Amino acid sequence: MKTFFVTVAVAAAALAPSAAAAQAVPTAVIAVVDLERVTNNCNSCKTASAALRSQITSLQNREKTLAAPLQTEGKSIQAAIDALNGKEPDAALKARVAAFQAKQQQGAQEIQAQQAQIQRNQQYVQKQIADKLGPIYQSVMQRRGANVMLETGSTLATTTSVDVSNDVLAALNTALPSISAVAPAQQAPQGR
């Protein structure tokens, strides 16, 4: 029995150093990337950003186009209501009010749908960039011998020797020659 415990103790002592070695963490070799600079300066990112700005401008113009006649019609209806001095409006005025409210609602729905589309477009652009950046990070880290990559904004201070932003930007320009600024149409849920 005594030999059994000695054998077990020797085996445990032999395994302990290898278990400790397996748990050792390698020294961190850190690289940093200025993600804002990369996404602002990549060629296709600039083009997609301009397309999104154009979509937003178009939406703002459409809002103005819809609002002007509605504002004029609203003032006219309000003047007609005010002229009644508290009397009940006739059927024609009630019909005008109902038509005005329907136009307002229709315009609001149109604007809301366009806003939602622009938001989907922005998310789609971001997804296309993110899908390409993941493998690029790994490739740049491997090439530069880093095992950790941080965003420049999450560091307190760095030296330029650990900044791999130019490498990431060049790789993104190559890997992502164009970005679609229009998200694919959403598929309607299928019924059973």
Coordinates of N, CA, C and O in Angstrom, one line a residue:
M1 N 0.8 -1.2 0.0 CA 0.0 0.0 0.0 C 0.9 1.3 0.0 O 0.5 2.2 -0.7
K2 N 2.0 1.2 0.8 CA 2.9 2.3 0.9 C 3.5 2.6 -0.5 O 3.7 3.7 -0.9
T3 N 3.8 1.5 -1.3 CA 4.4 1.7 -2.6 C 3.4 2.3 -3.5 O 3.8 3.1 -4.4
F4 N 2.1 2.0 -3.4 CA 1.1 2.6 -4.2 C 1.1 4.1 -4.1 O 1.0 4.8 -5.0
F5 N 1.1 4.5 -2.8 CA 1.1 6.0 -2.6 C 2.3 6.7 -3.1 O 2.3 7.8 -3.6
V6 N 3.5 6.0 -3.0 CA 4.7 6.6 -3.5 C 4.6 6.7 -5.0 O 5.0 7.7 -5.6
T7 N 4.1 5.6 -5.7 CA 4.0 5.6 -7.1 C 3.0 6.8 -7.6 O 3.3 7.5 -8.5
V8 N 1.9 6.9 -6.9 CA 0.9 7.9 -7.2 C 1.6 9.3 -7.0 O 1.4 10.2 -7.8
A9 N 2.3 9.5 -5.9 CA 2.9 10.8 -5.6 C 4.0 11.1 -6.7 O 4.1 12.3 -7.1
V10 N 4.7 10.1 -7.1 CA 5.8 10.4 -8.2 C 5.1 10.7 -9.5 O 5.5 11.6 -10.2
A11 N 4.0 10.0 -9.8 CA 3.3 10.3 -11.1 C 2.7 11.7 -11.0 O 2.7 12.5 -12.0
A12 N 2.1 12.1 -9.9 CA 1.5 13.4 -9.7 C 2.6 14.5 -9.9 O 2.4 15.5 -10.5
A13 N 3.8 14.2 -9.3 CA 4.9 15.2 -9.4 C 5.4 15.3 -10.8 O 5.7 16.4 -11.2
A14 N 5.3 14.2 -11.5 CA 5.8 14.3 -12.9 C 4.8 15.0 -13.8 O 5.2 15.7 -14.7
L15 N 3.5 14.9 -13.5 CA 2.5 15.6 -14.3 C 2.4 17.0 -14.0 O 2.0 17.8 -14.8
A16 N 2.6 17.4 -12.8 CA 2.4 18.8 -12.4 C 3.2 19.8 -13.2 O 2.6 20.8 -13.7
P17 N 4.5 19.6 -13.5 CA 5.2 20.6 -14.4 C 4.6 20.7 -15.8 O 4.5 21.8 -16.4
S18 N 4.2 19.6 -16.4 CA 3.6 19.6 -17.7 C 2.3 20.3 -17.7 O 1.9 21.0 -18.7
A19 N 1.5 20.1 -16.7 CA 0.2 20.8 -16.6 C 0.4 22.3 -16.5 O -0.3 23.1 -17.1
A20 N 1.4 22.7 -15.7 CA 1.7 24.1 -15.6 C 2.2 24.7 -16.9 O 1.8 25.8 -17.2
A21 N 3.0 23.9 -17.6 CA 3.5 24.4 -18.9 C 2.4 24.6 -19.9 O 2.4 25.5 -20.7
A22 N 1.4 23.7 -19.9 CA 0.3 23.8 -20.8 C -0.6 25.0 -20.5 O -1.3 25.5 -21.4
Q23 N -0.6 25.5 -19.3 CA -1.4 26.6 -19.0 C -0.7 28.0 -19.2 O -1.3 29.0 -19.0
A24 N 0.6 27.9 -19.5 CA 1.3 29.2 -19.7 C 0.8 30.0 -20.9 O 0.4 29.4 -21.9
V25 N 0.6 31.2 -20.7 CA 0.1 32.1 -21.7 C 1.3 32.8 -22.4 O 2.2 33.3 -21.8
P26 N 1.3 32.8 -23.8 CA 2.5 33.4 -24.4 C 2.5 34.9 -24.2 O 1.5 35.5 -23.9
T27 N 3.7 35.5 -24.4 CA 3.9 36.9 -24.2 C 3.0 37.6 -25.3 O 3.0 37.2 -26.4
A28 N 2.3 38.6 -24.9 CA 1.5 39.4 -25.8 C 2.3 40.2 -26.8 O 3.2 41.0 -26.4
V29 N 2.0 40.1 -28.1 CA 2.6 40.9 -29.1 C 1.4 41.7 -29.7 O 0.6 41.1 -30.4
I30 N 1.4 42.9 -29.4 CA 0.2 43.7 -29.7 C 0.4 44.6 -30.9 O 1.4 45.2 -31.1
A31 N -0.7 44.6 -31.7 CA -0.7 45.5 -32.9 C -2.0 46.4 -32.7 O -3.0 46.0 -32.1
V32 N -2.0 47.6 -33.2 CA -3.1 48.5 -33.1 C -3.5 48.9 -34.5 O -2.7 49.0 -35.4
V33 N -4.8 49.2 -34.6 CA -5.4 49.6 -35.9 C -6.3 50.8 -35.6 O -7.1 50.7 -34.7
D34 N -6.2 51.8 -36.4 CA -7.2 52.9 -36.3 C -8.3 52.6 -37.3 O -8.3 52.9 -38.5
L35 N -9.3 52.0 -36.7 CA -10.5 51.5 -37.5 C -11.2 52.6 -38.2 O -11.7 52.5 -39.3
E36 N -11.3 53.7 -37.5 CA -12.0 54.9 -38.1 C -11.3 55.4 -39.3 O -11.9 55.7 -40.3
R37 N -10.0 55.5 -39.2 CA -9.2 55.9 -40.4 C -9.3 54.9 -41.5 O -9.5 55.3 -42.7
V38 N -9.3 53.6 -41.2 CA -9.4 52.6 -42.2 C -10.7 52.7 -42.9 O -10.8 52.7 -44.2
T39 N -11.8 52.8 -42.2 CA -13.1 52.8 -42.8 C -13.5 54.1 -43.5 O -14.3 54.2 -44.4
N40 N -12.8 55.2 -43.1 CA -13.0 56.5 -43.7 C -12.2 56.6 -45.0 O -12.6 57.4 -45.9
N41 N -11.1 55.9 -45.1 CA -10.2 56.1 -46.2 C -10.1 55.0 -47.2 O -9.5 55.1 -48.2
C42 N -10.8 53.9 -46.9 CA -10.9 52.8 -47.9 C -11.7 53.3 -49.1 O -12.6 54.0 -49.0
N43 N -11.2 52.9 -50.3 CA -11.8 53.5 -51.5 C -13.3 53.1 -51.7 O -14.1 54.0 -51.9
S44 N -13.6 51.9 -51.5 CA -15.0 51.5 -51.6 C -15.9 52.1 -50.5 O -17.1 52.4 -50.7
C45 N -15.3 52.3 -49.3 CA -16.0 52.9 -48.2 C -16.4 54.3 -48.5 O -17.5 54.8 -48.1
K46 N -15.5 55.1 -49.1 CA -15.7 56.4 -49.5 C -16.9 56.5 -50.5 O -17.8 57.3 -50.4
T47 N -16.9 55.6 -51.5 CA -17.9 55.6 -52.5 C -19.3 55.2 -51.8 O -20.3 55.8 -52.1
A48 N -19.3 54.2 -50.9 CA -20.5 53.8 -50.3 C -21.0 54.9 -49.4 O -22.2 55.2 -49.3
S49 N -20.1 55.6 -48.7 CA -20.5 56.7 -47.8 C -21.2 57.8 -48.6 O -22.2 58.4 -48.2
A50 N -20.6 58.1 -49.8 CA -21.2 59.2 -50.7 C -22.6 58.7 -51.1 O -23.5 59.5 -51.2
A51 N -22.7 57.5 -51.5 CA -24.0 57.0 -51.9 C -25.1 57.1 -50.8 O -26.2 57.4 -51.0
L52 N -24.7 56.7 -49.5 CA -25.6 56.9 -48.4 C -25.9 58.3 -48.1 O -27.1 58.6 -47.8
R53 N -25.0 59.2 -48.2 CA -25.3 60.6 -48.1 C -26.3 61.1 -49.1 O -27.2 61.9 -48.9
S54 N -26.1 60.6 -50.4 CA -27.0 61.0 -51.4 C -28.5 60.4 -51.1 O -29.4 61.1 -51.4
Q55 N -28.5 59.2 -50.6 CA -29.8 58.7 -50.2 C -30.5 59.6 -49.1 O -31.7 59.8 -49.2
I56 N -29.7 60.0 -48.1 CA -30.2 60.8 -47.1 C -30.7 62.2 -47.6 O -31.8 62.7 -47.2
T57 N -29.9 62.8 -48.5 CA -30.3 64.1 -49.1 C -31.6 63.9 -49.9 O -32.5 64.8 -49.9
S58 N -31.7 62.8 -50.6 CA -32.9 62.5 -51.4 C -34.1 62.4 -50.5 O -35.2 62.9 -50.8
L59 N -33.9 61.8 -49.4 CA -35.0 61.6 -48.4 C -35.4 63.0 -47.8 O -36.6 63.3 -47.7
Q60 N -34.4 63.8 -47.5 CA -34.7 65.2 -47.0 C -35.5 66.0 -48.0 O -36.4 66.7 -47.7
N61 N -35.1 65.9 -49.3 CA -35.8 66.6 -50.3 C -37.2 66.1 -50.5 O -38.1 66.9 -50.7
R62 N -37.4 64.8 -50.4 CA -38.7 64.2 -50.5 C -39.6 64.7 -49.3 O -40.8 65.0 -49.5
E63 N -39.0 64.8 -48.2 CA -39.8 65.3 -47.0 C -40.3 66.7 -47.2 O -41.4 67.1 -47.0
K64 N -39.4 67.6 -47.8 CA -39.8 69.0 -48.1 C -40.8 69.0 -49.2 O -41.8 69.8 -49.1
T65 N -40.7 68.1 -50.2 CA -41.7 68.1 -51.3 C -43.1 67.7 -50.7 O -44.1 68.3 -51.2
L66 N -43.1 66.8 -49.8 CA -44.4 66.3 -49.3 C -44.9 67.4 -48.3 O -46.1 67.6 -48.2
A67 N -44.0 68.0 -47.5 CA -44.5 68.9 -46.5 C -45.1 70.2 -47.0 O -46.0 70.7 -46.4
A68 N -44.5 70.8 -48.1 CA -45.0 72.1 -48.5 C -46.4 72.1 -48.9 O -47.2 73.0 -48.4
P69 N -47.0 71.2 -49.7 CA -48.4 71.3 -50.0 C -49.3 71.0 -48.8 O -50.4 71.5 -48.7
L70 N -48.8 70.1 -48.0 CA -49.5 69.7 -46.8 C -49.6 70.9 -45.8 O -50.7 71.1 -45.2
Q71 N -48.6 71.6 -45.7 CA -48.6 72.8 -44.9 C -49.6 73.9 -45.4 O -50.4 74.4 -44.7
T72 N -49.6 74.1 -46.7 CA -50.5 75.0 -47.3 C -51.9 74.6 -47.1 O -52.8 75.4 -46.8
E73 N -52.2 73.3 -47.4 CA -53.5 72.8 -47.2 C -54.0 72.8 -45.8 O -55.1 73.2 -45.5
G74 N -53.1 72.5 -44.9 CA -53.4 72.6 -43.4 C -53.8 74.0 -43.0 O -54.8 74.2 -42.2
K75 N -53.1 75.0 -43.5 CA -53.4 76.4 -43.1 C -54.8 76.8 -43.7 O -55.6 77.4 -43.1
S76 N -55.0 76.3 -44.9 CA -56.3 76.6 -45.6 C -57.5 76.0 -44.8 O -58.5 76.6 -44.5
I77 N -57.3 74.7 -44.4 CA -58.3 74.0 -43.6 C -58.5 74.7 -42.3 O -59.7 74.9 -41.8
Q78 N -57.4 75.1 -41.6 CA -57.5 75.7 -40.3 C -58.2 77.1 -40.4 O -59.0 77.4 -39.6
A79 N -58.0 77.8 -41.5 CA -58.6 79.1 -41.7 C -60.1 78.9 -41.9 O -61.0 79.6 -41.4
A80 N -60.5 77.8 -42.6 CA -62.0 77.5 -42.8 C -62.6 77.1 -41.5 O -63.8 77.5 -41.2
I81 N -61.9 76.4 -40.7 CA -62.4 76.0 -39.4 C -62.6 77.2 -38.5 O -63.6 77.4 -37.8
D82 N -61.6 78.0 -38.5 CA -61.6 79.3 -37.7 C -62.8 80.2 -38.1 O -63.4 80.8 -37.3
A83 N -63.1 80.2 -39.4 CA -64.1 81.1 -39.9 C -65.5 80.6 -39.4 O -66.4 81.4 -39.4
L84 N -65.6 79.3 -39.0 CA -66.9 78.8 -38.6 C -67.3 79.3 -37.2 O -68.4 79.2 -36.8
N85 N -66.3 79.9 -36.5 CA -66.5 80.4 -35.1 C -67.2 79.4 -34.2 O -68.2 79.7 -33.5
G86 N -66.7 78.2 -34.2 CA -67.2 77.2 -33.3 C -68.4 76.4 -33.9 O -68.9 75.4 -33.2
K87 N -68.9 76.7 -35.0 CA -70.0 76.0 -35.6 C -69.5 74.7 -36.2 O -68.3 74.5 -36.5
E88 N -70.4 73.8 -36.4 CA -70.1 72.4 -36.9 C -69.7 72.6 -38.4 O -70.4 73.2 -39.2
P89 N -68.6 72.0 -38.8 CA -68.2 72.0 -40.2 C -69.1 71.2 -41.1 O -69.7 70.3 -40.7
D90 N -69.3 71.7 -42.3 CA -70.2 71.0 -43.3 C -69.5 69.7 -43.8 O -68.3 69.5 -43.5
A91 N -70.2 68.9 -44.6 CA -69.7 67.7 -45.1 C -68.4 67.9 -46.0 O -67.5 67.1 -45.9
A92 N -68.5 69.0 -46.8 CA -67.3 69.2 -47.7 C -66.0 69.5 -46.9 O -65.0 69.0 -47.2
L93 N -66.2 70.3 -45.8 CA -65.0 70.6 -45.0 C -64.5 69.3 -44.2 O -63.3 69.1 -44.1
K94 N -65.5 68.5 -43.7 CA -65.1 67.3 -43.1 C -64.4 66.4 -44.1 O -63.4 65.7 -43.7
A95 N -64.8 66.3 -45.3 CA -64.1 65.5 -46.3 C -62.7 66.0 -46.6 O -61.8 65.3 -46.8
R96 N -62.6 67.4 -46.6 CA -61.2 67.9 -46.8 C -60.3 67.6 -45.7 O -59.1 67.3 -45.9
V97 N -60.8 67.6 -44.5 CA -60.0 67.3 -43.3 C -59.6 65.8 -43.4 O -58.4 65.5 -43.1
A98 N -60.5 65.0 -43.7 CA -60.2 63.5 -43.8 C -59.2 63.3 -44.9 O -58.3 62.5 -44.7
A99 N -59.4 63.9 -46.0 CA -58.4 63.8 -47.1 C -57.0 64.3 -46.7 O -56.0 63.6 -47.0
F100 N -57.0 65.4 -46.0 CA -55.7 66.0 -45.5 C -55.0 65.0 -44.6 O -53.8 64.8 -44.7
Q101 N -55.8 64.5 -43.6 CA -55.2 63.5 -42.7 C -54.7 62.3 -43.4 O -53.6 61.7 -43.0
A102 N -55.4 61.8 -44.4 CA -55.0 60.6 -45.1 C -53.7 60.9 -45.9 O -52.7 60.1 -45.9
K103 N -53.6 62.1 -46.5 CA -52.3 62.5 -47.1 C -51.2 62.6 -46.2 O -50.1 62.2 -46.5
Q104 N -51.4 63.2 -45.0 CA -50.4 63.3 -44.0 C -49.9 61.9 -43.6 O -48.7 61.7 -43.5
Q105 N -50.8 61.0 -43.3 CA -50.5 59.7 -42.9 C -49.7 58.9 -44.0 O -48.7 58.3 -43.7
Q106 N -50.2 59.1 -45.2 CA -49.5 58.4 -46.4 C -48.1 59.0 -46.5 O -47.1 58.2 -46.7
G107 N -47.9 60.3 -46.4 CA -46.6 60.9 -46.5 C -45.7 60.4 -45.4 O -44.5 60.1 -45.6
A108 N -46.2 60.3 -44.1 CA -45.4 59.9 -43.0 C -45.0 58.4 -43.2 O -43.8 58.1 -42.9
Q109 N -45.9 57.6 -43.7 CA -45.5 56.2 -44.0 C -44.4 56.1 -45.0 O -43.5 55.3 -44.9
E110 N -44.5 56.9 -46.1 CA -43.5 56.9 -47.1 C -42.2 57.3 -46.6 O -41.2 56.6 -46.8
I111 N -42.1 58.3 -45.8 CA -40.9 58.8 -45.2 C -40.3 57.8 -44.2 O -39.1 57.5 -44.3
Q112 N -41.2 57.2 -43.4 CA -40.7 56.2 -42.5 C -40.2 54.9 -43.2 O -39.1 54.4 -42.8
A113 N -40.8 54.5 -44.3 CA -40.3 53.4 -45.1 C -38.9 53.7 -45.7 O -38.0 52.9 -45.7
Q114 N -38.7 54.9 -46.2 CA -37.5 55.3 -46.8 C -36.4 55.4 -45.7 O -35.2 55.0 -45.9
Q115 N -36.7 55.9 -44.5 CA -35.8 56.0 -43.4 C -35.3 54.6 -43.0 O -34.1 54.3 -42.8
A116 N -36.3 53.6 -42.9 CA -36.0 52.3 -42.6 C -35.0 51.6 -43.7 O -34.1 50.9 -43.3
Q117 N -35.3 52.0 -44.9 CA -34.5 51.4 -46.0 C -33.0 52.0 -45.9 O -32.1 51.2 -46.1
I118 N -32.9 53.3 -45.6 CA -31.6 53.8 -45.5 C -30.9 53.2 -44.3 O -29.7 52.9 -44.4
Q119 N -31.6 53.0 -43.2 CA -30.9 52.3 -42.0 C -30.5 50.9 -42.4 O -29.4 50.5 -42.1
R120 N -31.3 50.2 -43.2 CA -30.9 48.8 -43.6 C -29.7 48.9 -44.5 O -28.8 48.1 -44.5
N121 N -29.7 49.9 -45.4 CA -28.5 50.1 -46.3 C -27.2 50.4 -45.5 O -26.2 49.9 -45.8
Q122 N -27.3 51.3 -44.5 CA -26.2 51.6 -43.7 C -25.7 50.3 -43.0 O -24.5 50.0 -42.9
Q123 N -26.6 49.5 -42.4 CA -26.2 48.3 -41.8 C -25.6 47.3 -42.8 O -24.6 46.6 -42.4
Y124 N -26.1 47.3 -44.0 CA -25.5 46.4 -45.0 C -24.1 46.8 -45.4 O -23.2 45.9 -45.5
V125 N -23.9 48.1 -45.5 CA -22.5 48.6 -45.8 C -21.6 48.1 -44.7 O -20.5 47.6 -44.9
Q126 N -22.0 48.4 -43.5 CA -21.1 48.0 -42.3 C -20.9 46.5 -42.3 O -19.7 46.1 -42.0
K127 N -21.9 45.7 -42.6 CA -21.7 44.2 -42.6 C -20.7 43.8 -43.7 O -19.8 43.0 -43.4
Q128 N -20.8 44.4 -44.8 CA -19.8 44.1 -45.9 C -18.4 44.4 -45.5 O -17.5 43.6 -45.7
I129 N -18.2 45.5 -44.8 CA -16.9 45.9 -44.4 C -16.4 44.9 -43.3 O -15.3 44.4 -43.3
A130 N -17.3 44.7 -42.3 CA -16.9 43.8 -41.2 C -16.6 42.4 -41.6 O -15.7 41.8 -41.1
D131 N -17.3 41.9 -42.6 CA -17.1 40.5 -43.1 C -15.7 40.4 -43.7 O -15.1 39.4 -43.7
K132 N -15.2 41.5 -44.3 CA -13.9 41.5 -44.9 C -12.8 41.7 -43.9 O -11.7 41.2 -44.0
L133 N -13.1 42.6 -42.9 CA -12.1 42.9 -41.9 C -11.6 41.8 -41.0 O -10.4 41.7 -40.7
G134 N -12.5 40.9 -40.7 CA -12.1 39.8 -39.8 C -10.9 39.0 -40.3 O -9.9 38.8 -39.6
P135 N -11.0 38.4 -41.5 CA -9.9 37.7 -42.1 C -8.7 38.6 -42.3 O -7.5 38.1 -42.2
I136 N -8.9 39.9 -42.6 CA -7.8 40.8 -42.8 C -7.0 41.0 -41.5 O -5.8 40.9 -41.5
Y137 N -7.7 41.1 -40.4 CA -7.1 41.2 -39.1 C -6.2 40.0 -38.9 O -5.0 40.2 -38.5
Q138 N -6.7 38.8 -39.1 CA -5.9 37.6 -38.8 C -4.7 37.6 -39.7 O -3.6 37.2 -39.3
S139 N -4.9 37.9 -41.0 CA -3.7 37.9 -41.9 C -2.7 38.9 -41.5 O -1.5 38.6 -41.5
V140 N -3.1 40.1 -41.2 CA -2.1 41.2 -40.8 C -1.4 40.8 -39.5 O -0.2 40.9 -39.4
M141 N -2.1 40.2 -38.6 CA -1.5 39.8 -37.3 C -0.5 38.7 -37.6 O 0.6 38.8 -37.0
Q142 N -0.8 37.8 -38.4 CA 0.1 36.7 -38.7 C 1.4 37.2 -39.4 O 2.5 36.8 -39.0
R143 N 1.2 38.0 -40.4 CA 2.3 38.6 -41.1 C 3.2 39.5 -40.2 O 4.4 39.4 -40.4
R144 N 2.6 40.2 -39.3 CA 3.4 41.1 -38.5 C 3.8 40.5 -37.1 O 4.4 41.1 -36.3
G145 N 3.4 39.2 -36.9 CA 3.8 38.5 -35.7 C 3.1 38.9 -34.4 O 3.6 38.7 -33.3
A146 N 1.9 39.5 -34.6 CA 1.1 39.9 -33.4 C 0.2 38.8 -33.0 O -0.3 38.0 -33.8
N147 N -0.2 38.7 -31.7 CA -1.2 37.8 -31.3 C -2.4 38.5 -30.6 O -3.3 37.8 -30.2
V148 N -2.3 39.8 -30.6 CA -3.4 40.6 -30.1 C -3.5 41.8 -31.0 O -2.5 42.5 -31.3
M149 N -4.7 42.2 -31.3 CA -4.9 43.5 -32.1 C -6.0 44.3 -31.4 O -7.0 43.8 -31.0
L150 N -5.7 45.6 -31.2 CA -6.6 46.5 -30.5 C -6.9 47.6 -31.4 O -6.1 48.0 -32.2
E151 N -8.1 48.2 -31.2 CA -8.4 49.4 -31.9 C -7.7 50.6 -31.2 O -7.6 50.7 -30.0
T152 N -7.2 51.5 -32.0 CA -6.4 52.6 -31.4 C -7.2 53.4 -30.4 O -6.6 53.8 -29.4
G153 N -8.4 53.5 -30.5 CA -9.2 54.3 -29.6 C -9.3 53.6 -28.2 O -9.7 54.3 -27.2
S154 N -9.0 52.3 -28.1 CA -9.1 51.7 -26.8 C -7.7 51.6 -26.1 O -7.5 50.9 -25.1
T155 N -6.7 52.3 -26.6 CA -5.4 52.3 -26.0 C -5.1 53.7 -25.5 O -5.7 54.7 -25.9
L156 N -4.3 53.7 -24.5 CA -3.9 55.0 -23.9 C -2.8 55.6 -24.7 O -2.7 56.8 -24.9
A157 N -1.8 54.8 -25.1 CA -0.7 55.3 -25.9 C -0.1 54.2 -26.6 O -0.1 53.0 -26.1
T158 N 0.5 54.4 -27.8 CA 1.2 53.4 -28.6 C 2.3 54.1 -29.3 O 2.4 55.3 -29.4
T159 N 3.2 53.2 -29.9 CA 4.2 53.8 -30.8 C 3.8 53.4 -32.2 O 3.0 52.5 -32.4
T160 N 4.3 54.1 -33.1 CA 4.0 53.9 -34.5 C 4.4 52.5 -35.0 O 3.8 52.0 -36.0
S161 N 5.4 51.9 -34.3 CA 5.8 50.6 -34.8 C 4.8 49.5 -34.6 O 4.9 48.5 -35.3
V162 N 3.8 49.7 -33.8 CA 2.8 48.7 -33.6 C 1.5 49.0 -34.3 O 0.6 48.3 -34.3
D163 N 1.5 50.2 -35.0 CA 0.3 50.6 -35.8 C 0.3 49.9 -37.1 O 1.2 50.0 -37.9
V164 N -0.8 49.1 -37.4 CA -0.9 48.3 -38.6 C -2.0 48.8 -39.5 O -2.5 48.1 -40.4
S165 N -2.4 50.0 -39.2 CA -3.6 50.6 -39.9 C -3.4 50.6 -41.4 O -4.3 50.3 -42.2
N166 N -2.2 51.0 -41.9 CA -1.9 51.0 -43.3 C -2.0 49.7 -43.9 O -2.4 49.5 -45.1
D167 N -1.5 48.6 -43.2 CA -1.6 47.3 -43.7 C -3.0 46.9 -43.9 O -3.4 46.3 -44.9
V168 N -3.9 47.2 -42.8 CA -5.3 46.8 -42.9 C -6.0 47.6 -44.0 O -6.8 47.0 -44.7
L169 N -5.7 48.8 -44.2 CA -6.3 49.7 -45.2 C -5.9 49.1 -46.6 O -6.8 49.0 -47.4
A170 N -4.7 48.8 -46.8 CA -4.3 48.3 -48.1 C -5.0 46.9 -48.4 O -5.5 46.7 -49.5
A171 N -5.1 46.1 -47.4 CA -5.7 44.8 -47.6 C -7.2 44.9 -47.8 O -7.8 44.2 -48.6
L172 N -7.8 45.9 -47.1 CA -9.3 46.1 -47.3 C -9.5 46.7 -48.7 O -10.5 46.3 -49.4
N173 N -8.7 47.6 -49.2 CA -8.9 48.1 -50.6 C -8.8 47.0 -51.6 O -9.5 47.0 -52.6
T174 N -7.9 46.0 -51.4 CA -7.8 44.9 -52.3 C -9.0 43.9 -52.1 O -9.5 43.5 -53.1
A175 N -9.3 43.6 -50.9 CA -10.4 42.6 -50.7 C -11.8 43.1 -50.9 O -12.7 42.3 -51.2
L176 N -12.0 44.4 -50.9 CA -13.3 44.9 -51.0 C -13.3 46.1 -52.1 O -13.3 47.2 -51.7
P177 N -13.2 45.7 -53.4 CA -13.1 46.7 -54.4 C -14.4 47.5 -54.6 O -14.3 48.7 -55.1
S178 N -15.5 47.0 -54.1 CA -16.8 47.8 -54.2 C -17.7 47.3 -53.1 O -17.6 46.2 -52.6
I179 N -18.6 48.2 -52.7 CA -19.6 48.0 -51.7 C -20.9 48.4 -52.2 O -21.1 49.4 -52.8
S180 N -21.9 47.5 -52.1 CA -23.3 47.8 -52.5 C -23.9 48.7 -51.4 O -23.9 48.3 -50.2
A181 N -24.4 49.8 -51.7 CA -25.0 50.8 -50.8 C -26.5 50.6 -50.7 O -27.2 51.4 -50.1
V182 N -27.0 49.5 -51.3 CA -28.4 49.1 -51.2 C -28.6 47.7 -50.7 O -28.1 46.8 -51.3
A183 N -29.2 47.6 -49.6 CA -29.4 46.3 -49.0 C -30.4 45.4 -49.8 O -31.3 46.0 -50.5
P184 N -30.1 44.1 -49.8 CA -31.1 43.3 -50.6 C -32.5 43.4 -50.0 O -32.6 43.7 -48.8
A185 N -33.5 43.2 -50.8 CA -34.8 43.3 -50.4 C -35.1 42.3 -49.3 O -34.6 41.2 -49.3
Q186 N -35.9 42.7 -48.3 CA -36.2 41.8 -47.2 C -37.2 40.8 -47.7 O -38.2 41.1 -48.4
Q187 N -37.0 39.5 -47.3 CA -38.0 38.5 -47.7 C -39.2 38.5 -46.8 O -39.0 38.5 -45.6
A188 N -40.4 38.4 -47.3 CA -41.6 38.4 -46.5 C -41.6 37.0 -45.9 O -41.3 36.0 -46.5
P189 N -42.1 36.9 -44.6 CA -42.3 35.6 -44.0 C -43.2 34.7 -44.8 O -44.3 35.2 -45.2
Q190 N -42.9 33.5 -44.9 CA -43.7 32.6 -45.7 C -44.8 32.0 -44.8 O -44.5 31.6 -43.6
G191 N -46.0 31.9 -45.3 CA -47.1 31.3 -44.5 C -47.1 29.8 -44.6 O -46.4 29.2 -45.4
R192 N -47.8 29.1 -43.8 CA -47.9 27.7 -43.8 C -49.0 27.2 -44.6 O -50.0 27.6 -44.7

